[in-house]
CSV table of C-alpha atoms and ligand atoms in Angstrom, one decimal:
chain,number,residue,atom,x,y,z
A,106,MET,CA,-60.5,18.9,84.4
A,107,SER,CA,-64.3,18.7,85.7
A,108,ILE,CA,-66.9,21.1,84.1
A,109,GLU,CA,-70.0,22.1,85.7
A,110,VAL,CA,-73.0,24.6,84.6
A,111,LYS,CA,-75.2,26.0,87.1
A,112,ASN,CA,-78.9,26.8,86.5
A,113,ILE,CA,-78.1,28.4,83.5
A,114,ARG,CA,-80.2,30.4,80.8
A,115,LYS,CA,-80.0,31.3,77.5
A,116,ASN,CA,-82.1,33.4,75.5
A,117,PHE,CA,-82.4,34.3,71.8
A,118,GLY,CA,-84.7,37.2,71.9
A,119,ASP,CA,-88.2,35.7,73.3
A,120,PHE,CA,-86.9,32.5,72.8
A,121,GLN,CA,-85.6,30.5,75.8
A,122,ALA,CA,-82.9,28.2,74.3
A,123,LEU,CA,-81.7,26.9,77.6
A,124,GLN,CA,-83.8,27.0,80.8
A,125,ASP,CA,-82.3,27.0,84.1
A,126,LEU,CA,-80.3,23.9,83.0
A,127,SER,CA,-77.4,22.1,85.4
A,128,LEU,CA,-75.2,19.5,84.8
A,129,LYS,CA,-72.0,18.3,86.0
A,130,VAL,CA,-69.2,16.6,83.9
A,131,GLU,CA,-66.8,14.5,85.9
A,132,SER,CA,-63.2,14.7,85.1
A,133,GLY,CA,-62.2,12.0,82.5
A,134,GLU,CA,-65.7,11.3,81.5
A,135,LEU,CA,-66.9,11.1,78.0
A,136,LEU,CA,-70.4,12.4,78.3
A,137,ALA,CA,-72.9,12.4,75.5
A,138,LEU,CA,-75.5,15.2,75.1
A,139,LEU,CA,-78.4,13.6,73.1
A,140,GLY,CA,-81.5,15.4,71.7
A,141,PRO,CA,-83.5,16.1,68.6
A,142,SER,CA,-82.6,19.0,66.5
A,143,GLY,CA,-83.1,22.3,68.2
A,144,SER,CA,-83.2,20.9,71.7
A,145,GLY,CA,-80.0,23.2,73.0
A,146,LYS,CA,-77.2,21.0,72.5
A,147,THR,CA,-74.8,23.1,70.6
A,148,THR,CA,-75.8,26.2,72.5
A,149,LEU,CA,-75.1,24.4,75.7
A,150,LEU,CA,-71.6,23.4,74.0
A,151,ARG,CA,-70.7,27.0,73.0
A,152,ILE,CA,-71.4,28.1,76.4
A,153,VAL,CA,-69.1,25.3,77.8
A,154,ALA,CA,-66.6,26.6,75.4
A,155,GLY,CA,-66.6,30.3,76.0
A,156,LEU,CA,-67.7,31.0,72.8
A,157,ASP,CA,-71.3,32.4,74.0
A,158,SER,CA,-72.2,34.0,77.3
A,159,VAL,CA,-75.3,33.0,79.6
A,160,ASP,CA,-78.2,35.1,80.5
A,161,GLN,CA,-78.2,33.7,84.0
A,162,GLY,CA,-76.1,31.0,86.0
A,163,GLN,CA,-72.5,30.0,86.2
A,164,VAL,CA,-70.2,27.7,84.2
A,165,LEU,CA,-67.3,26.2,86.4
A,166,PHE,CA,-64.0,24.4,85.1
A,167,GLU,CA,-62.5,22.3,88.1
A,168,GLU,CA,-64.9,24.2,90.2
A,169,GLN,CA,-63.7,27.5,89.5
A,170,ASP,CA,-65.7,30.1,87.9
A,171,ALA,CA,-64.7,30.3,84.2
A,172,GLN,CA,-66.8,33.3,83.3
A,173,HIS,CA,-64.0,35.5,82.8
A,174,GLN,CA,-62.0,33.0,80.6
A,175,LYS,CA,-62.2,33.5,77.1
A,176,ALA,CA,-62.1,30.3,74.6
A,177,ARG,CA,-58.7,30.0,74.5
A,178,GLU,CA,-57.8,30.2,78.1
A,179,ARG,CA,-60.2,27.5,78.9
A,180,GLY,CA,-58.3,24.7,77.0
A,181,VAL,CA,-60.7,23.3,75.2
A,182,GLY,CA,-60.5,21.5,71.8
A,183,PHE,CA,-63.3,21.5,69.4
A,184,VAL,CA,-64.4,19.4,66.3
A,185,PHE,CA,-67.3,20.0,64.6
A,186,GLN,CA,-69.8,18.5,62.0
A,187,HIS,CA,-68.7,20.5,59.2
A,188,TYR,CA,-65.6,21.5,60.4
A,189,ALA,CA,-63.8,23.1,57.5
A,190,LEU,CA,-60.1,22.6,57.6
A,191,PHE,CA,-57.9,25.3,56.2
A,192,ARG,CA,-58.1,24.5,52.5
A,193,ASN,CA,-55.0,26.0,51.4
A,194,MET,CA,-53.0,24.2,54.0
A,195,THR,CA,-51.5,20.5,54.2
A,196,VAL,CA,-53.0,18.1,56.8
A,197,PHE,CA,-49.5,18.9,58.5
A,198,ASP,CA,-49.7,22.3,58.4
A,199,ASN,CA,-53.6,22.0,59.7
A,200,ILE,CA,-52.6,20.2,62.7
A,201,ALA,CA,-49.3,22.3,63.4
A,202,PHE,CA,-51.7,25.3,63.0
A,203,GLY,CA,-52.5,25.5,66.9
A,204,LEU,CA,-49.1,25.3,67.9
A,205,LYS,CA,-47.2,27.7,65.4
A,206,VAL,CA,-49.6,30.3,66.4
A,207,GLN,CA,-49.0,30.2,70.2
A,208,PRO,CA,-47.4,32.9,72.1
A,209,ARG,CA,-43.4,32.7,71.7
A,210,ARG,CA,-42.7,32.0,75.4
A,211,ILE,CA,-44.7,28.5,75.1
A,212,ARG,CA,-44.3,27.9,71.3
A,213,PRO,CA,-42.4,24.7,70.8
A,214,THR,CA,-39.5,24.9,68.4
A,215,LYS,CA,-39.8,23.8,64.9
A,216,ALA,CA,-38.3,20.5,65.2
A,217,LYS,CA,-40.7,19.8,68.5
A,218,ILE,CA,-43.6,20.7,66.4
A,219,ARG,CA,-42.7,18.6,63.7
A,220,GLN,CA,-42.4,15.6,66.3
A,221,LYS,CA,-45.8,16.5,67.8
A,222,VAL,CA,-47.8,16.6,64.4
A,223,LEU,CA,-46.2,13.2,63.5
A,224,GLU,CA,-47.4,11.9,67.0
A,225,LEU,CA,-50.5,13.2,66.3
A,226,LEU,CA,-50.8,11.5,62.6
A,227,ASN,CA,-49.7,8.5,64.1
A,228,LEU,CA,-52.7,8.6,67.0
A,229,VAL,CA,-55.4,9.2,64.4
A,230,GLN,CA,-53.5,6.5,62.1
A,231,LEU,CA,-53.3,8.7,59.1
A,232,GLU,CA,-49.3,9.3,58.9
A,233,TRP,CA,-49.4,8.9,55.1
A,234,LEU,CA,-51.9,11.7,54.7
A,235,ALA,CA,-49.3,14.5,56.0
A,236,ASP,CA,-48.9,16.2,52.4
A,237,ARG,CA,-52.3,16.0,51.4
A,238,TYR,CA,-54.7,19.0,51.1
A,239,PRO,CA,-58.3,18.6,52.8
A,240,TRP,CA,-59.9,18.2,49.6
A,241,GLN,CA,-58.0,15.1,48.8
A,242,LEU,CA,-59.5,13.3,51.9
A,243,SER,CA,-62.3,11.2,52.5
A,244,GLY,CA,-65.1,12.7,55.1
A,245,GLY,CA,-63.9,10.1,57.7
A,246,GLN,CA,-60.2,11.0,57.3
A,247,ARG,CA,-61.0,14.7,57.4
A,248,GLN,CA,-62.6,14.4,60.8
A,249,ARG,CA,-59.9,12.3,62.3
A,250,ILE,CA,-57.6,15.3,61.1
A,251,ALA,CA,-59.8,17.7,62.8
A,252,LEU,CA,-59.5,15.8,66.0
A,253,ALA,CA,-55.7,15.6,65.7
A,254,ARG,CA,-55.9,19.3,65.3
A,255,ALA,CA,-58.0,20.0,68.1
A,256,LEU,CA,-55.6,17.8,70.3
A,257,ALA,CA,-52.5,19.3,69.1
A,258,VAL,CA,-52.8,22.2,72.0
A,259,ARG,CA,-53.3,19.6,74.5
A,260,PRO,CA,-56.6,20.6,75.6
A,261,LYS,CA,-58.1,19.6,78.9
A,262,VAL,CA,-61.5,19.4,77.4
A,263,LEU,CA,-62.6,18.1,74.3
A,264,LEU,CA,-66.1,19.4,72.6
A,265,LEU,CA,-67.4,17.4,69.8
A,266,ASP,CA,-70.3,18.7,68.0
A,267,GLU,CA,-72.1,15.8,65.9
A,268,PRO,CA,-68.2,15.3,64.5
A,269,PHE,CA,-69.7,12.2,62.5
A,270,GLY,CA,-73.0,13.8,61.6
A,271,SER,CA,-72.3,14.0,58.0
A,272,LEU,CA,-70.6,10.8,57.6
A,273,ASP,CA,-71.8,7.4,55.9
A,274,ALA,CA,-73.3,4.9,58.3
A,275,GLN,CA,-70.2,2.5,58.1
A,276,VAL,CA,-67.5,5.0,58.6
A,277,ARG,CA,-69.7,6.7,61.5
A,278,LYS,CA,-69.5,3.0,63.4
A,279,GLU,CA,-65.7,2.5,62.9
A,280,LEU,CA,-65.3,6.2,64.0
A,281,ARG,CA,-67.4,5.9,67.0
A,282,LEU,CA,-65.5,2.6,68.2
A,283,TRP,CA,-62.3,4.4,67.6
A,284,LEU,CA,-63.3,7.4,69.7
A,285,ARG,CA,-64.2,5.1,72.5
A,286,ARG,CA,-60.9,3.3,72.2
A,287,PHE,CA,-59.0,6.8,72.3
A,288,HIS,CA,-61.1,8.1,75.2
A,289,ASP,CA,-60.1,4.6,77.2
A,290,GLU,CA,-56.5,5.5,76.6
A,291,PHE,CA,-56.1,9.3,77.3
A,292,HIS,CA,-59.2,10.1,79.6
A,293,ILE,CA,-59.6,13.5,78.2
A,294,THR,CA,-63.0,15.1,79.7
A,295,THR,CA,-65.3,15.1,76.8
A,296,LEU,CA,-68.4,16.3,75.8
A,297,PHE,CA,-70.2,14.6,72.7
A,298,VAL,CA,-72.9,16.0,71.0
A,299,THR,CA,-75.3,13.8,68.9
A,300,HIS,CA,-78.7,13.3,68.0
A,301,ASP,CA,-78.3,9.5,67.1
A,302,GLN,CA,-79.3,7.5,70.0
A,303,GLU,CA,-77.1,4.6,68.9
A,304,GLU,CA,-74.2,6.5,68.8
A,305,ALA,CA,-74.6,7.8,72.4
A,306,LEU,CA,-75.6,4.4,73.7
A,307,GLU,CA,-72.5,3.0,72.3
A,308,VAL,CA,-69.9,5.5,73.0
A,309,ALA,CA,-70.8,7.5,76.2
A,310,ASP,CA,-70.3,6.9,80.0
A,311,ARG,CA,-73.0,8.8,80.7
A,312,ILE,CA,-76.1,10.3,78.6
A,313,VAL,CA,-77.7,13.6,79.0
A,314,VAL,CA,-81.1,13.5,77.3
A,315,MET,CA,-82.2,16.9,76.4
A,316,ASN,CA,-85.2,18.4,75.0
A,317,LYS,CA,-86.5,22.0,74.4
A,318,GLY,CA,-83.7,23.7,76.6
A,319,ARG,CA,-84.1,21.2,79.5
A,320,ILE,CA,-82.5,17.8,80.8
A,321,GLU,CA,-85.0,15.2,80.8
A,322,GLN,CA,-82.8,12.4,82.4
A,323,VAL,CA,-78.9,12.1,82.9
A,324,GLY,CA,-77.9,8.3,83.5
A,325,THR,CA,-75.5,5.3,82.1
A,326,PRO,CA,-76.6,4.1,78.7
A,327,GLU,CA,-78.1,1.1,80.4
A,328,ASP,CA,-79.9,3.3,82.8
A,329,VAL,CA,-81.6,5.7,80.4
A,330,TYR,CA,-82.5,2.9,78.1
A,331,HIS,CA,-83.9,0.5,80.3
A,332,ASN,CA,-85.2,3.0,83.1
A,333,PRO,CA,-86.4,5.8,81.2
A,334,ALA,CA,-87.5,8.6,83.3
A,335,ASN,CA,-90.6,9.8,81.2
A,336,PRO,CA,-92.3,8.7,77.7
A,337,PHE,CA,-89.9,11.3,75.6
A,338,VAL,CA,-86.7,9.7,76.6
A,339,LEU,CA,-88.3,6.2,76.2
A,340,SER,CA,-89.4,7.1,72.6
A,341,PHE,CA,-86.4,9.1,71.7
A,342,LEU,CA,-84.0,5.9,72.9
A,343,GLY,CA,-85.5,3.6,70.5
A,344,ASN,CA,-88.7,2.0,69.3
A,345,VAL,CA,-91.5,1.5,71.5
A,346,ASN,CA,-95.3,0.3,71.3
A,347,LEU,CA,-97.9,2.2,73.1
A,348,PHE,CA,-101.2,0.6,74.3
A,349,HIS,CA,-104.3,2.7,75.9
A,350,CYS,CA,-105.8,0.4,78.2
A,351,ARG,CA,-107.7,-0.5,81.2
A,352,LEU,CA,-105.5,-2.5,84.0
A,353,ALA,CA,-107.5,-4.8,86.1
A,354,GLU,CA,-106.8,-8.2,87.6
A,355,GLY,CA,-103.3,-8.7,86.1
A,356,LYS,CA,-104.5,-7.9,82.5
A,357,ALA,CA,-104.6,-5.1,80.2
A,358,PHE,CA,-107.8,-4.8,78.3
A,359,ILE,CA,-107.4,-3.1,74.9
A,360,GLY,CA,-110.7,-2.6,73.0
A,361,ASP,CA,-112.5,-6.2,73.3
A,362,SER,CA,-109.3,-7.9,73.9
A,363,ALA,CA,-107.4,-9.0,77.1
A,364,LEU,CA,-103.9,-9.4,77.5
A,365,ASP,CA,-101.8,-10.6,80.6
A,366,VAL,CA,-99.4,-8.2,82.0
A,367,PRO,CA,-96.6,-10.1,84.0
A,368,GLY,CA,-95.9,-8.7,87.5
A,369,LEU,CA,-98.9,-6.4,87.5
A,370,VAL,CA,-100.3,-5.8,91.2
A,371,LEU,CA,-103.0,-2.8,91.5
A,372,ASP,CA,-105.4,-2.2,94.5
A,373,GLN,CA,-107.8,-1.0,91.9
A,374,PRO,CA,-108.7,-1.0,88.4
A,375,LYS,CA,-106.8,1.9,86.2
A,376,THR,CA,-106.8,3.5,82.9
A,377,ALA,CA,-102.9,3.4,81.8
A,378,LYS,CA,-100.7,4.0,78.8
A,379,LEU,CA,-98.4,0.7,78.6
A,380,TYR,CA,-95.0,1.4,76.6
A,381,VAL,CA,-93.5,-1.9,75.3
A,382,ARG,CA,-90.2,-2.2,73.5
A,383,PRO,CA,-90.3,-4.6,70.4
A,384,ASN,CA,-88.2,-7.2,72.3
A,385,GLN,CA,-90.5,-7.5,75.0
A,386,PHE,CA,-93.2,-9.6,73.2
A,387,LYS,CA,-93.6,-13.5,72.6
A,388,ILE,CA,-95.2,-14.6,69.5
A,389,SER,CA,-96.9,-18.1,69.6
A,390,ARG,CA,-98.7,-19.9,66.9
A,391,GLY,CA,-101.5,-20.7,68.9
A,392,PRO,CA,-103.3,-19.5,71.9
A,393,GLY,CA,-101.4,-20.3,75.1
A,394,LYS,CA,-102.5,-20.6,78.9
A,395,GLY,CA,-102.8,-17.0,79.3
A,396,ASP,CA,-104.5,-13.9,77.5
A,397,ALA,CA,-102.5,-13.1,74.2
A,398,LEU,CA,-103.6,-10.6,71.6
A,399,LYS,CA,-104.7,-12.2,68.1
A,400,ALA,CA,-102.9,-10.8,65.4
A,401,MET,CA,-102.3,-11.0,61.8
A,402,VAL,CA,-98.6,-10.9,60.6
A,403,GLU,CA,-98.4,-7.8,58.1
A,404,TYR,CA,-94.9,-8.0,57.2
A,405,VAL,CA,-91.7,-9.9,58.3
A,406,ASN,CA,-88.1,-8.7,57.6
A,407,PRO,CA,-85.3,-11.1,58.4
A,408,ALA,CA,-82.4,-9.1,57.2
A,409,GLY,CA,-80.7,-8.2,60.2
A,410,ILE,CA,-79.4,-9.1,63.7
A,411,VAL,CA,-82.8,-9.7,64.7
A,412,VAL,CA,-86.1,-10.3,62.7
A,413,LYS,CA,-88.4,-7.5,62.4
A,414,VAL,CA,-92.0,-8.3,62.4
A,415,ASN,CA,-95.3,-6.0,62.0
A,416,LEU,CA,-98.4,-7.1,63.3
A,417,LYS,CA,-102.0,-6.1,63.2
A,418,THR,CA,-104.4,-7.1,66.0
A,419,GLU,CA,-108.0,-7.7,65.8
A,420,ASN,CA,-109.0,-4.5,67.1
A,421,GLY,CA,-106.8,-2.7,64.2
A,422,GLU,CA,-103.8,-1.7,66.2
A,423,ARG,CA,-100.4,-2.3,64.9
A,424,ILE,CA,-97.5,-3.8,66.7
A,425,TYR,CA,-94.2,-3.7,66.0
A,426,VAL,CA,-91.9,-6.8,67.5
A,427,GLU,CA,-88.4,-7.8,67.1
A,428,ILE,CA,-87.5,-11.6,67.4
A,429,SER,CA,-84.4,-13.8,67.1
A,430,HIS,CA,-83.7,-15.7,64.1
A,431,ASP,CA,-83.9,-18.7,66.3
A,432,GLU,CA,-87.6,-17.9,67.0
A,433,PHE,CA,-88.5,-17.0,63.6
A,434,ASN,CA,-87.2,-20.4,62.4
A,435,HIS,CA,-88.9,-22.1,65.0
A,436,LEU,CA,-92.4,-20.4,64.3
A,437,ARG,CA,-91.9,-20.3,60.4
A,438,LEU,CA,-93.7,-16.8,60.2
A,439,MET,CA,-95.1,-15.7,56.9
A,440,LYS,CA,-97.2,-12.9,55.8
A,441,SER,CA,-101.0,-13.0,56.5
A,442,GLN,CA,-100.5,-15.5,59.0
A,443,GLN,CA,-102.7,-15.8,62.5
A,444,VAL,CA,-100.4,-15.6,65.6
A,445,TYR,CA,-100.9,-14.6,69.3
A,446,VAL,CA,-98.4,-11.8,71.0
A,447,SER,CA,-98.1,-11.8,74.8
A,448,LEU,CA,-96.0,-9.9,77.0
A,449,LYS,CA,-92.6,-10.8,78.7
A,450,ASP,CA,-92.3,-7.4,80.0
A,451,VAL,CA,-93.5,-3.7,80.1
A,452,THR,CA,-91.0,-1.0,79.7
A,453,TYR,CA,-92.8,1.9,81.3
A,454,SER,CA,-96.6,2.3,82.1
A,455,GLU,CA,-98.1,5.8,82.8
A,456,TYR,CA,-101.6,5.9,84.6
A,457,VAL,CA,-103.9,8.4,83.3
B,681,ADP,P1,-79.3,21.6,69.0
B,681,ADP,O1,-77.8,21.9,68.5
B,681,ADP,O2,-79.6,20.7,69.8
B,681,ADP,O3,-80.0,21.2,67.4
B,681,ADP,P2,-79.0,24.6,69.2
B,681,ADP,O4,-78.6,24.6,70.6
B,681,ADP,O5,-78.4,24.7,67.9
B,681,ADP,O6,-79.8,23.0,69.2
B,681,ADP,O7,-80.3,25.5,69.1
B,681,ADP,C1,-81.2,25.6,70.2
B,681,ADP,C2,-82.5,26.6,69.7
B,681,ADP,O8,-82.2,27.7,69.6
B,681,ADP,C3,-82.9,26.3,68.2
B,681,ADP,O9,-84.4,26.7,68.5
B,681,ADP,C4,-82.4,27.5,67.8
B,681,ADP,O10,-83.2,27.9,66.5
B,681,ADP,C5,-82.2,28.7,68.7
B,681,ADP,N1,-80.8,29.3,68.3
B,681,ADP,C6,-79.6,28.8,68.3
B,681,ADP,N2,-78.7,29.8,68.0
B,681,ADP,C7,-79.6,30.8,67.9
B,681,ADP,C8,-79.0,32.3,67.5
B,681,ADP,N3,-77.9,32.6,67.6
B,681,ADP,N4,-80.0,33.0,67.5
B,681,ADP,C9,-81.5,32.9,67.5
B,681,ADP,N5,-81.8,31.6,67.7
B,681,ADP,C10,-81.0,30.5,68.0
B,682,MG,MG1,-76.7,21.5,67.0
């Protein structure tokens, strides 16, 4: 089931929550809507679900105008961040609920419902919890049960609004991998809302980066991370260092210092902003052949997969660098040490 929204606009009073937004979700795709709080993600999801109307524009399900279809008719399943399972019902009854309230002509028999619920419990790997009540579950278990409940009515589309938002980091990571495996098996068209870039980068086939009711960029995780369309996407998707400089003769001039910029070719000098990801620097103990920035190590943190280094340049600028443990051991970096920083690459440049 493909979903398309065309030029949709949504106002709350004078406030434009969505501004002429268009997007297509391909059938079987897992698309992440990523953006800061207030960027319009939930609003867009509710419109796709048929829970809210638009002030302008169209919503298409499988190329068909869905305007007159109510939420139930659209065949969507939901999971929200704080999805309250029915407190007074067991896990089993929670999952069975959607099936039990179906119109009689399509409602499965009691035995079929039971079989179906057990299958779903098996799918979310929580068979042993069938007789428990929601308050007897952990947060992660509750969200998996919420997903099983959403799946019970065989939705053609899954809408997940920060489903792991309130869980511990470790549980979030496990569930996000689980969701990816689940999607690879069943290929239900899924819109997954998150404000966590790492989550979006890890789970999604494609990412839609939203900001202030508009789309900033749509692309694969690799695309949006390595080829950001603008500084907003760049900063939202991870740490980045910004240098205000003047570019000339293959170098960036920052204050009184010069820095070689690999691959830089310009007709004439330019004033620029250079954006550099933390892994795009090389740290050396001595001056090399080219121009590098002289800096002092302010802080080193080797805990983690990469070593995090905070540097302060002669000009007083701070640079955040990530290096491998191999490089770290080789350099034997310590606080207050003098080093030289050069560029391996530039992520994004903007001429001003
Ligand atoms: P997100 O999910 O990205 O955090 P939302 O879609 O919830 O953002 O909200 C987008 C903007 O619209 C926010 O500024 C929010 O305050 C506003 N908004 C959302 N729903 C309503 C509403 N029912 N009434 C008024 N303003 C709303
Ligand atoms: Mg939201």
